[in-house]
């Protein structure tokens, strides 16, 4: 389980996270929703050990983020919104590089290629890939270390519906492998399609958390409508 | 892990054609151009002039004068149309009886000649005229007194007999190739700012550095992995530039580079210089917010350090105050070290001061870079 308790993060006078708390169950796909500037990227950055926070507590599968960040980084992976790989290298060179620096096993290496159907693209320069293929490479890199939890920061931005669908299907597949997925997106239909649980944050605070089924039944509404009601007034 | 990072860095640089042009082709071309273009300025050989002689007098004295000039290696006798100076001996020049209003030698000068060259020519010609006059005086005197005539005849205007001339620091004055090769090695090495900042800022902008950091790659490892390939590149740069100086420059009738010092000194100095250049490049790359900004700042800083440090204008012709100012530039330290090796046959110990200064500069720049990068990653880049 990932447990975020009363986390506060300030940038000078601006409070990015205001006593934020939520829990993510192991082996689920967890949707993190919020308007721009709500604090989604900040909490993802903190969960990956890239940013520090001012107060509060975070435990990732029992490891305290302040004490065991190295261990947490070993069992986590982030797929950033940006295409965080090297365009001048081939697909294989990129995968080889990220695999070697994480001591990835051959099994994990092959699995990352297979899940993201990159077999036929290995010798192609990354710069020549299509938008969807680049996204798949970005995701494959995130799978190399066989993470227990993988964080997706809006992974389907700017790609065609077919590629988006393929990516969403592959993400659903991770759940079967026992990987916990934390997923942020602006597309409510994506969240509805793949997530088990959802947390909605606004102005750095948790507005609502629960399973997708519970949210639907209690509010008798669709997620997008509910999201707009909760975050009304915020800068979407 | 480290080898993978080094390999990645190598591949990225080798696939950047513009970077390779800036690092290898540009300095090599500059060495060729500057060595050839400046060979006369740096030459310490005697000055020679293209001279045409017109003897309208055609007397014994005028013929003696012409013969005397022809013997002088400073004067290269050419046709009138090709001459920088046309020396005309007018009719009556050899008339030694005419003492009240003697006929003068007439000199016409090519328009483009500088005044200092004209002054040198006049001084050289003056020696021959004075020689001629002394000969006439001797002849005249011999009619009255052999002793007096012999005393005049003993007067010599030869440089070797009149004075001795010695350069205080002749070894410090390089020829054009000895000046150009180290200059463009130093300048070229500092040009790594272009590929380094482009790669670094792309990594930063695309969150690849954050991703690496999330994979437990420390800022220290990230920085160190960048140093290794560029040290290798700097070595290749140096030996390529030396090869241009040794093998290519002589094809253009310009002196070849001679390496009087030890290979160990060259490797040690270039290692220190590359650390300095890499440190400064990484510092600019981590501080700048875009690759355009980094290449602009890096370019301006390179030119400034080069101008101060003796790349644009050789240090030995700068005024003393500027020479002191030059000492603040790491390019000047590198240049001094190379000149020590090329000109004076320096070894590792001769270039120890310059090398340690460069290593310290690079070390401080790298440390500051790592602090900035660490803070940037923490702040989400």
Coordinates of C-alpha atoms in Angstrom, one line a residue:
Chain A
X1 CA 0.0 0.0 0.0
X2 CA 1.1 3.6 -0.7
X3 CA 0.0 5.9 2.1
X4 CA 0.3 9.7 1.8
X5 CA -0.5 11.4 5.1
X6 CA -0.9 15.2 5.7
X7 CA 1.8 16.1 3.2
X8 CA 2.5 19.8 2.9
X9 CA 4.8 21.3 0.2
X10 CA 5.3 25.0 -0.2
X11 CA 7.2 27.1 -2.8
X12 CA 7.9 30.3 -1.0
X13 CA 4.4 31.7 -0.3
X14 CA 2.6 29.3 -2.6
X15 CA 1.2 26.1 -1.0
X16 CA 1.3 23.4 -3.7
X17 CA 0.2 20.6 -1.4
X18 CA -2.0 21.5 1.6
X19 CA -2.1 18.6 4.1
X20 CA -2.8 16.1 1.3
X21 CA -3.7 12.6 2.3
X22 CA -4.8 9.5 0.3
X23 CA -4.1 5.8 0.1
X24 CA -3.4 3.5 -2.9
X25 CA -4.1 -0.2 -2.6
X26 CA -1.5 -2.6 -3.9
X27 CA -2.2 -4.1 -7.3
X28 CA -4.8 -1.5 -8.3
X29 CA -5.0 1.2 -11.0
X30 CA -5.3 4.5 -9.2
X31 CA -6.5 7.6 -11.0
X32 CA -5.2 10.9 -9.7
X33 CA -7.4 13.7 -11.0
X34 CA -7.1 17.5 -10.7
X35 CA -7.1 20.6 -12.8
X36 CA -3.8 22.2 -13.9
X37 CA -1.9 23.4 -10.9
X38 CA -3.9 21.2 -8.5
X39 CA -0.7 19.5 -7.3
X40 CA -0.7 16.2 -9.3
X41 CA 2.8 16.6 -10.7
X42 CA 4.1 17.8 -7.4
X43 CA 2.9 14.7 -5.5
X44 CA 4.2 12.4 -8.3
X45 CA 7.5 14.1 -8.1
X46 CA 7.6 13.7 -4.3
X47 CA 6.5 10.0 -4.6
X48 CA 9.5 9.4 -6.9
X49 CA 11.9 11.1 -4.6
X50 CA 12.6 14.0 -7.1
X51 CA 11.2 16.7 -4.7
X52 CA 11.2 17.1 -1.0
X53 CA 8.2 18.0 1.1
X54 CA 7.9 20.2 4.1
X55 CA 5.9 18.0 6.5
X56 CA 3.8 14.9 6.6
X57 CA 4.6 11.2 6.0
X58 CA 4.7 9.0 2.9
X59 CA 5.1 5.2 3.0
X60 CA 5.5 3.2 -0.2
X61 CA 5.0 -0.5 0.4
X62 CA 6.2 -0.1 4.0
X63 CA 9.2 2.0 3.1
X64 CA 9.4 5.5 4.6
X65 CA 10.2 8.0 1.7
X66 CA 12.4 10.1 4.0
X67 CA 14.6 7.2 5.1
X68 CA 14.4 4.6 2.3
X69 CA 14.2 6.7 -0.8
X70 CA 16.9 4.6 -2.6
X71 CA 14.8 1.4 -2.0
X72 CA 11.6 3.2 -3.1
X73 CA 13.3 4.3 -6.3
X74 CA 14.3 0.7 -7.0
X75 CA 10.7 -0.6 -6.8
X76 CA 9.1 2.4 -8.5
X77 CA 9.1 3.9 -12.0
X78 CA 7.7 7.0 -13.5
X79 CA 6.6 7.5 -17.1
X80 CA 6.7 11.3 -17.5
X81 CA 4.5 13.3 -19.7
X82 CA 7.5 14.4 -21.7
X83 CA 9.2 11.8 -24.0
X84 CA 12.1 11.3 -21.6
X85 CA 14.5 9.4 -23.8
X86 CA 17.1 10.1 -26.4
X87 CA 15.8 11.0 -29.9
X88 CA 19.2 10.5 -31.5
X89 CA 19.5 6.9 -30.2
X90 CA 17.7 3.9 -31.7
X91 CA 14.9 2.2 -29.8
X92 CA 17.3 -0.6 -28.8
X93 CA 20.1 1.8 -27.8
X94 CA 17.6 3.7 -25.5
X95 CA 16.3 0.5 -24.0
X96 CA 19.8 -0.9 -23.5
X97 CA 20.9 2.3 -21.8
X98 CA 18.0 2.5 -19.4
X99 CA 18.2 -1.3 -18.8
X100 CA 21.9 -1.2 -18.0
X101 CA 21.7 1.7 -15.6
X102 CA 19.0 -0.1 -13.6
X103 CA 20.6 -3.6 -13.9
X104 CA 17.4 -4.8 -15.6
X105 CA 17.2 -8.6 -16.2
X106 CA 16.9 -10.0 -19.7
X107 CA 13.4 -11.2 -18.8
X108 CA 12.2 -7.7 -17.9
X109 CA 13.9 -6.2 -20.9
X110 CA 12.2 -8.7 -23.3
X111 CA 8.9 -8.2 -21.5
X112 CA 9.0 -4.4 -21.8
X113 CA 9.6 -4.8 -25.6
X114 CA 6.8 -7.4 -26.0
X115 CA 4.1 -5.6 -24.0
X116 CA 4.7 -2.4 -25.9
X117 CA 5.1 -4.1 -29.3
X118 CA 8.5 -2.6 -30.1
X119 CA 10.0 -5.7 -31.6
X120 CA 9.9 -4.3 -35.2
X121 CA 11.2 -0.9 -34.2
X122 CA 14.3 -1.8 -32.3
X123 CA 16.8 -0.5 -34.9
X124 CA 14.8 2.6 -35.7
X125 CA 16.1 6.0 -34.5
X126 CA 13.7 7.3 -31.8
X127 CA 13.3 10.6 -33.6
X128 CA 11.7 8.8 -36.6
X129 CA 9.0 7.1 -34.5
X130 CA 5.4 8.1 -34.7
X131 CA 3.8 9.9 -31.7
X132 CA 2.2 6.6 -30.5
X133 CA 5.4 4.6 -31.0
X134 CA 7.3 7.2 -29.0
X135 CA 4.8 7.0 -26.2
X136 CA 5.2 3.2 -26.2
X137 CA 9.0 3.5 -25.9
X138 CA 8.5 6.0 -23.1
X139 CA 6.4 3.5 -21.3
X140 CA 8.7 0.5 -22.0
X141 CA 11.5 2.3 -20.4
X142 CA 9.4 2.6 -17.3
X143 CA 8.9 -1.1 -17.2
X144 CA 12.5 -2.2 -17.4
X145 CA 13.2 -2.3 -13.6
X146 CA 10.1 -4.5 -13.0
X147 CA 8.5 -1.9 -10.8
X148 CA 6.0 -2.7 -8.0
X149 CA 4.4 0.7 -8.7
X150 CA 4.5 2.7 -11.9
X151 CA 3.4 6.3 -12.1
X152 CA 1.9 7.6 -15.4
X153 CA 1.8 11.3 -15.9
X154 CA -0.7 11.9 -18.6
X155 CA 0.9 9.3 -20.9
X156 CA -1.6 9.7 -23.8
X157 CA -1.2 13.4 -24.5
X158 CA -1.1 14.2 -28.2
X159 CA -1.6 10.8 -29.7
X160 CA -4.2 9.3 -32.0
X161 CA -7.2 7.3 -30.6
X162 CA -5.9 4.0 -31.8
X163 CA -2.5 4.4 -30.1
X164 CA -4.3 5.7 -27.0
X165 CA -6.4 2.6 -26.9
X166 CA -3.4 0.3 -27.3
X167 CA -1.6 2.1 -24.4
X168 CA -4.7 1.9 -22.1
X169 CA -5.0 -1.8 -22.9
X170 CA -1.4 -2.4 -22.0
X171 CA -1.7 -0.5 -18.8
X172 CA -4.7 -2.7 -17.8
X173 CA -2.3 -5.6 -18.4
X174 CA 0.1 -4.4 -15.8
X175 CA -2.6 -4.9 -13.1
X176 CA -2.6 -8.6 -14.1
X177 CA 1.2 -8.7 -13.5
X178 CA 0.6 -7.4 -10.0
X179 CA 2.0 -3.9 -10.7
X180 CA 0.3 -1.0 -8.9
X181 CA -0.5 1.8 -11.4
X182 CA -0.9 5.5 -10.5
X183 CA -2.4 7.3 -13.5
X184 CA -3.0 11.0 -14.0
X185 CA -5.0 12.2 -17.0
X186 CA -7.2 15.0 -18.2
X187 CA -9.3 12.5 -20.1
X188 CA -12.2 11.3 -17.8
X189 CA -13.1 8.5 -20.2
X190 CA -9.6 7.1 -19.8
X191 CA -9.9 7.1 -16.0
X192 CA -13.4 5.5 -16.2
X193 CA -12.0 2.9 -18.6
X194 CA -9.0 1.7 -16.6
X195 CA -9.1 2.9 -13.0
X196 CA -10.2 1.0 -9.9
X197 CA -9.9 3.9 -7.5
X198 CA -9.8 7.6 -7.9
X199 CA -8.7 10.6 -5.9
X200 CA -9.6 14.1 -6.9
X201 CA -7.4 16.9 -5.7
X202 CA -7.9 20.6 -5.9
X203 CA -5.6 23.4 -4.7
X204 CA -3.3 20.8 -3.2
X205 CA -6.1 19.2 -1.1
X206 CA -7.9 16.0 -1.4
X207 CA -11.5 16.7 -2.4
X208 CA -12.7 13.1 -2.8
X209 CA -11.4 9.6 -2.9
X210 CA -13.0 6.3 -3.5
X211 CA -13.6 3.4 -5.9
X212 CA -14.9 4.3 -9.3
X213 CA -18.0 2.1 -8.7
X214 CA -18.7 3.8 -5.4
X215 CA -18.4 7.3 -6.9
X216 CA -20.8 6.4 -9.7
X217 CA -23.4 4.8 -7.5
X218 CA -23.4 7.4 -4.8
X219 CA -23.5 10.4 -7.1
X220 CA -25.5 8.8 -9.9
X221 CA -23.6 10.8 -12.4
X222 CA -20.7 10.5 -14.8
X223 CA -17.2 11.1 -13.6
X224 CA -16.6 14.2 -15.8
X225 CA -19.7 15.9 -14.5
X226 CA -18.8 15.0 -10.9
X227 CA -15.2 16.3 -11.4
X228 CA -16.4 19.6 -12.8
X229 CA -18.8 20.0 -9.8
X230 CA -16.0 19.3 -7.3
X231 CA -13.4 21.5 -8.9
X232 CA -15.6 24.3 -10.0
X233 CA -13.8 27.7 -10.0
X234 CA -10.4 26.1 -10.4
X235 CA -8.4 26.8 -13.6
X236 CA -9.1 23.8 -15.8
Chain B
X1 CA 26.1 1.5 -15.1
X2 CA 28.7 4.1 -15.6
X3 CA 30.0 2.6 -18.8
X4 CA 26.4 2.7 -20.2
X5 CA 26.2 6.4 -19.4
X6 CA 29.5 7.1 -21.0
X7 CA 28.5 5.1 -24.1
X8 CA 25.3 7.0 -24.4
X9 CA 27.1 10.3 -24.2
X10 CA 29.5 9.2 -26.9
X11 CA 26.7 8.1 -29.3
X12 CA 24.9 11.4 -28.8
X13 CA 28.0 13.5 -29.5
X14 CA 29.1 11.4 -32.5
X15 CA 25.6 11.8 -34.0
X16 CA 25.6 15.6 -33.7
X17 CA 27.2 16.7 -37.0
X18 CA 27.2 20.4 -36.1
X19 CA 29.0 19.6 -32.9
X20 CA 31.6 17.6 -34.8
X21 CA 32.1 20.5 -37.2
X22 CA 32.6 22.9 -34.4
X23 CA 34.9 20.7 -32.5
X24 CA 37.1 19.3 -35.2
X25 CA 36.7 21.0 -38.6
X26 CA 36.5 24.6 -37.4
X27 CA 39.7 24.7 -35.4
X28 CA 41.6 22.7 -38.1
X29 CA 40.5 25.2 -40.8
X30 CA 41.4 28.1 -38.6
X31 CA 44.9 26.7 -38.0
X32 CA 45.5 26.5 -41.7
X33 CA 44.1 29.9 -42.4
X34 CA 45.8 31.7 -39.5
X35 CA 49.2 29.9 -39.9
X36 CA 49.4 30.8 -43.6
X37 CA 47.9 34.3 -43.3
X38 CA 50.2 35.3 -40.4
X39 CA 53.4 33.7 -41.5
X40 CA 55.1 36.9 -42.5
X41 CA 54.0 38.8 -39.4
X42 CA 55.5 36.1 -37.1
X43 CA 58.5 35.5 -39.3
X44 CA 61.9 36.5 -37.7
X45 CA 63.8 36.2 -41.0
X46 CA 65.4 39.3 -42.5
X47 CA 63.1 41.7 -44.4
X48 CA 63.4 41.6 -48.1
X49 CA 62.2 44.1 -50.7
X50 CA 61.3 43.8 -54.4
X51 CA 63.4 46.5 -56.0
X52 CA 63.9 47.7 -59.6
X53 CA 67.1 49.6 -60.3
X54 CA 67.3 52.3 -63.1
X55 CA 70.7 53.6 -63.8
X56 CA 70.4 56.7 -66.0
X57 CA 73.8 57.9 -65.1
X58 CA 75.7 54.9 -66.3
X59 CA 79.0 56.0 -64.8
X60 CA 81.6 54.0 -62.9
X61 CA 80.3 55.3 -59.6
X62 CA 76.6 54.5 -60.4
X63 CA 77.6 51.1 -61.7
X64 CA 79.5 50.4 -58.4
X65 CA 76.4 51.5 -56.5
X66 CA 74.1 49.2 -58.5
X67 CA 76.5 46.3 -58.0
X68 CA 76.7 46.9 -54.3
X69 CA 72.9 46.9 -54.0
X70 CA 72.6 43.7 -56.0
X71 CA 74.9 41.9 -53.6
X72 CA 72.6 42.8 -50.7
X73 CA 70.2 39.9 -49.9
X74 CA 67.6 42.4 -48.5
X75 CA 67.0 43.6 -52.1
X76 CA 65.3 41.2 -54.5
X77 CA 65.9 42.7 -57.9
X78 CA 62.8 42.6 -60.1
X79 CA 61.3 44.3 -63.2
X80 CA 59.9 47.8 -62.7
X81 CA 56.3 46.6 -62.9
X82 CA 56.8 44.1 -60.1
X83 CA 58.8 46.3 -57.8
X84 CA 57.7 47.7 -54.4
X85 CA 60.5 50.3 -54.8
X86 CA 62.0 51.8 -58.0
X87 CA 65.4 53.3 -57.3
X88 CA 66.6 55.6 -60.0
X89 CA 70.1 57.0 -60.3
X90 CA 69.6 60.2 -62.3
X91 CA 72.1 61.5 -64.8
X92 CA 74.9 63.3 -63.0
X93 CA 74.7 61.1 -59.9
X94 CA 78.3 60.0 -60.3
X95 CA 79.6 63.5 -60.7
X96 CA 81.6 63.9 -57.5
X97 CA 82.7 67.4 -58.4
X98 CA 79.2 68.7 -57.9
X99 CA 79.3 69.2 -54.1
X100 CA 77.1 72.3 -53.8
X101 CA 74.0 70.8 -55.4
X102 CA 74.5 67.0 -55.5
X103 CA 72.1 64.8 -57.5
X104 CA 69.8 62.8 -55.3
X105 CA 68.8 59.1 -55.6
X106 CA 65.1 59.0 -56.6
X107 CA 62.8 56.4 -55.0
X108 CA 59.3 55.7 -56.0
X109 CA 57.2 53.6 -53.8
X110 CA 54.2 51.3 -54.3
X111 CA 51.1 53.0 -52.8
X112 CA 50.1 50.1 -50.5
X113 CA 53.4 50.0 -48.6
X114 CA 53.3 50.9 -44.9
X115 CA 55.4 53.7 -43.6
X116 CA 57.4 51.4 -41.3
X117 CA 58.4 49.3 -44.3
X118 CA 59.5 52.5 -46.2
X119 CA 61.6 53.5 -43.2
X120 CA 63.3 50.1 -43.1
X121 CA 64.0 50.3 -46.8
X122 CA 65.4 53.9 -46.5
X123 CA 67.7 52.7 -43.7
X124 CA 69.0 49.8 -45.7
X125 CA 69.5 52.0 -48.8
X126 CA 71.2 54.6 -46.7
X127 CA 73.9 52.1 -45.7
X128 CA 74.8 51.7 -49.4
X129 CA 74.7 55.4 -50.1
X130 CA 77.0 56.1 -47.1
X131 CA 79.3 53.3 -48.2
X132 CA 79.5 54.9 -51.6
X133 CA 80.2 58.3 -50.2
X134 CA 82.9 56.9 -47.9
X135 CA 84.5 55.3 -50.9
X136 CA 84.6 58.6 -52.7
X137 CA 86.0 60.4 -49.6
X138 CA 88.6 57.7 -49.3
X139 CA 89.6 58.2 -53.0
X140 CA 89.8 62.0 -52.4
X141 CA 91.8 61.7 -49.2
X142 CA 94.3 59.2 -50.7
X143 CA 95.5 62.1 -53.0
X144 CA 96.6 63.9 -49.8
X145 CA 97.3 61.3 -47.1
X146 CA 97.3 57.5 -47.3
X147 CA 97.0 57.3 -43.6
X148 CA 93.8 59.3 -43.5
X149 CA 92.4 57.4 -46.5
X150 CA 93.1 54.1 -44.8
X151 CA 91.4 55.3 -41.6
X152 CA 88.3 56.1 -43.6
X153 CA 88.6 52.8 -45.5
X154 CA 88.6 50.9 -42.2
X155 CA 85.1 52.3 -41.3
X156 CA 82.7 49.4 -41.7
X157 CA 78.9 49.7 -41.9
X158 CA 78.4 46.0 -41.4
X159 CA 75.9 45.2 -38.6
X160 CA 78.2 42.4 -37.3
X161 CA 81.0 44.9 -36.7
X162 CA 79.0 47.8 -35.5
X163 CA 76.8 46.1 -32.9
X164 CA 75.7 42.8 -31.5
X165 CA 71.9 42.1 -31.3
X166 CA 70.4 39.5 -29.1
X167 CA 66.7 38.9 -28.3
X168 CA 66.0 38.8 -24.5
X169 CA 63.5 36.0 -24.9
X170 CA 63.9 34.7 -28.4
X171 CA 62.5 31.4 -27.4
X172 CA 59.2 33.0 -26.4
X173 CA 58.5 34.3 -29.9
X174 CA 56.7 31.6 -31.9
X175 CA 56.3 31.3 -35.6
X176 CA 52.8 31.5 -37.0
X177 CA 52.2 27.7 -36.8
X178 CA 53.5 27.5 -33.2
X179 CA 51.1 30.4 -32.4
X180 CA 48.1 29.1 -34.3
X181 CA 48.1 25.4 -33.3
X182 CA 47.9 25.9 -29.5
X183 CA 45.5 28.9 -29.9
X184 CA 43.0 26.8 -31.8
X185 CA 43.5 23.8 -29.7
X186 CA 42.5 25.9 -26.7
X187 CA 39.7 27.7 -28.4
X188 CA 38.4 24.5 -30.0
X189 CA 38.3 22.7 -26.6
X190 CA 36.2 25.4 -25.1
X191 CA 33.7 25.0 -28.0
X192 CA 32.4 21.8 -26.4
X193 CA 29.9 24.1 -24.8
X194 CA 27.8 23.7 -28.0
X195 CA 27.2 19.9 -28.0
X196 CA 27.3 19.7 -24.2
X197 CA 24.7 22.4 -23.6
X198 CA 22.5 21.1 -26.3
X199 CA 22.5 17.5 -25.0
X200 CA 22.3 18.6 -21.3
X201 CA 19.4 21.1 -21.9
X202 CA 17.5 18.6 -24.0
X203 CA 17.9 16.0 -21.2
X204 CA 16.7 18.6 -18.7
X205 CA 13.8 19.9 -20.8
X206 CA 12.5 16.4 -21.6
X207 CA 12.7 15.3 -18.0
X208 CA 15.3 12.7 -18.9
X209 CA 17.5 13.9 -16.1
X210 CA 14.6 13.6 -13.6
X211 CA 13.9 10.2 -14.9
X212 CA 17.6 9.2 -14.4
X213 CA 17.4 10.7 -10.9
X214 CA 14.3 8.6 -10.2
X215 CA 16.4 5.6 -11.3
X216 CA 18.8 6.3 -8.4
X217 CA 21.4 7.9 -10.7
X218 CA 23.0 10.6 -8.6
X219 CA 23.9 14.1 -9.9
X220 CA 27.5 13.2 -9.3
X221 CA 27.3 10.1 -11.6
X222 CA 25.4 12.2 -14.2
X223 CA 28.1 14.8 -14.2
X224 CA 31.0 12.4 -14.2
X225 CA 29.6 10.4 -17.1
X226 CA 29.7 13.6 -19.2
X227 CA 33.3 14.3 -18.3
X228 CA 34.8 11.0 -19.6
X229 CA 33.7 11.2 -23.3
X230 CA 34.7 14.9 -23.5
X231 CA 38.1 14.2 -22.1
X232 CA 38.6 11.7 -24.9
X233 CA 37.2 14.1 -27.5
X234 CA 39.6 16.8 -26.2
X235 CA 42.5 14.4 -26.7
X236 CA 41.4 13.6 -30.3
X237 CA 41.0 17.3 -30.9
X238 CA 44.5 18.1 -29.7
X239 CA 46.3 15.4 -31.7
X240 CA 44.3 16.2 -34.8
X241 CA 45.2 19.9 -34.5
X242 CA 48.9 18.9 -34.0
X243 CA 48.7 16.7 -37.1
X244 CA 47.3 19.6 -39.1
X245 CA 50.2 21.8 -37.9
X246 CA 52.9 19.1 -38.5
X247 CA 51.7 17.6 -41.8
X248 CA 49.2 19.9 -43.5
X249 CA 50.4 23.4 -42.9
X250 CA 53.8 22.9 -44.7
X251 CA 52.0 22.2 -47.9
X252 CA 51.1 25.9 -47.9
X253 CA 54.7 27.1 -47.7
X254 CA 54.4 27.8 -44.0
X255 CA 56.7 26.4 -41.2
X256 CA 55.6 23.1 -39.8
X257 CA 54.8 22.7 -36.2
X258 CA 57.7 21.3 -34.2
X259 CA 57.0 19.7 -30.9
X260 CA 60.1 20.3 -28.7
X261 CA 58.5 19.1 -25.4
X262 CA 57.4 15.7 -24.1
X263 CA 54.2 13.8 -25.1
X264 CA 53.5 13.4 -21.4
X265 CA 53.4 17.1 -20.9
X266 CA 51.0 17.5 -23.8
X267 CA 48.7 14.8 -22.5
X268 CA 48.8 16.2 -19.0
X269 CA 48.2 19.8 -20.0
X270 CA 45.4 18.9 -22.5
X271 CA 43.7 16.8 -19.8
X272 CA 43.8 19.7 -17.4
X273 CA 42.6 22.1 -20.1
X274 CA 39.7 19.7 -21.0
X275 CA 38.6 19.5 -17.4
X276 CA 38.6 23.3 -17.3
X277 CA 36.6 23.5 -20.5
X278 CA 34.2 20.8 -19.5
X279 CA 33.6 22.4 -16.1
X280 CA 32.8 25.7 -17.6
X281 CA 30.6 24.1 -20.3
X282 CA 28.6 22.1 -17.7
X283 CA 28.3 25.2 -15.5
X284 CA 26.8 27.2 -18.4
X285 CA 24.6 24.2 -19.5
X286 CA 23.1 23.8 -16.1
X287 CA 22.6 27.5 -15.5
X288 CA 21.0 28.4 -18.8
X289 CA 17.3 27.9 -19.4
X290 CA 17.5 27.0 -23.1
X291 CA 20.1 25.7 -25.5
X292 CA 19.9 29.0 -27.5
X293 CA 20.8 30.8 -24.3
X294 CA 23.6 28.4 -23.5
X295 CA 25.2 28.7 -26.9
X296 CA 24.9 32.5 -26.9
X297 CA 26.4 32.9 -23.4
X298 CA 29.0 30.2 -24.1
X299 CA 29.9 31.8 -27.4
X300 CA 30.3 35.3 -25.9
X301 CA 32.2 33.9 -22.9
X302 CA 34.5 31.9 -25.2
X303 CA 35.3 35.0 -27.4
X304 CA 35.9 37.2 -24.3
X305 CA 38.2 34.6 -22.6
X306 CA 39.9 34.2 -26.0
X307 CA 40.4 37.9 -26.5
X308 CA 41.7 38.5 -23.0
X309 CA 43.7 35.3 -23.0
X310 CA 45.8 35.8 -26.1
X311 CA 43.8 33.8 -28.7
X312 CA 42.8 36.8 -30.9
X313 CA 46.0 38.8 -30.3
X314 CA 49.1 37.0 -29.1
X315 CA 50.0 37.8 -25.6
X316 CA 53.7 38.6 -26.3
X317 CA 52.6 41.6 -28.5
X318 CA 50.1 42.9 -25.9
X319 CA 51.1 45.8 -23.7
X320 CA 52.3 44.8 -20.2
X321 CA 49.0 45.8 -18.5
X322 CA 47.0 43.6 -21.0
X323 CA 49.4 40.7 -20.4
X324 CA 48.7 40.9 -16.7
X325 CA 45.0 41.0 -17.5
X326 CA 45.4 37.9 -19.7
X327 CA 46.5 35.9 -16.7
X328 CA 42.9 35.8 -15.5
X329 CA 41.8 33.7 -18.5
X330 CA 42.0 29.9 -18.3
X331 CA 42.6 30.1 -22.1
X332 CA 45.8 32.0 -21.4
X333 CA 47.0 29.3 -18.9
X334 CA 46.4 26.7 -21.5
X335 CA 48.1 28.7 -24.2
X336 CA 51.2 29.5 -22.0
X337 CA 51.4 25.8 -21.3
X338 CA 51.3 24.7 -24.9
X339 CA 53.9 27.4 -25.9
X340 CA 56.1 26.2 -23.1
X341 CA 55.9 22.7 -24.6
X342 CA 56.2 23.6 -28.3
X343 CA 58.8 26.4 -28.0
X344 CA 60.9 25.6 -24.9
X345 CA 60.7 21.8 -24.9
X346 CA 58.7 21.7 -21.7
X347 CA 57.9 18.6 -19.7
X348 CA 55.2 17.8 -17.2
X349 CA 57.0 19.8 -14.5
X350 CA 57.3 22.9 -16.7
X351 CA 53.5 23.0 -17.2
X352 CA 52.6 22.0 -13.7
X353 CA 51.5 25.5 -12.6
X354 CA 49.3 26.1 -15.7
X355 CA 47.8 22.6 -15.4
X356 CA 47.0 22.8 -11.7
X357 CA 45.4 26.2 -12.2
X358 CA 43.2 24.7 -15.0
X359 CA 42.3 21.7 -12.9
X360 CA 41.3 23.9 -10.0
X361 CA 39.2 26.1 -12.3
X362 CA 37.5 23.1 -13.8
X363 CA 37.0 21.4 -10.4
X364 CA 35.3 24.5 -8.9
X365 CA 33.1 24.9 -12.0
X366 CA 32.1 21.3 -11.8
X367 CA 31.3 21.5 -8.1
X368 CA 29.1 24.6 -8.6
X369 CA 27.4 22.9 -11.5
X370 CA 26.5 19.9 -9.4
X371 CA 25.1 22.1 -6.7
X372 CA 23.0 24.0 -9.2
X373 CA 21.8 20.8 -10.9
X374 CA 20.9 19.2 -7.6
X375 CA 18.8 22.2 -6.7
X376 CA 17.2 22.3 -10.1
X377 CA 16.2 18.6 -9.9
X378 CA 14.8 19.1 -6.5
X379 CA 12.8 22.1 -7.8
X380 CA 11.5 20.1 -10.7
X381 CA 14.1 21.4 -13.2

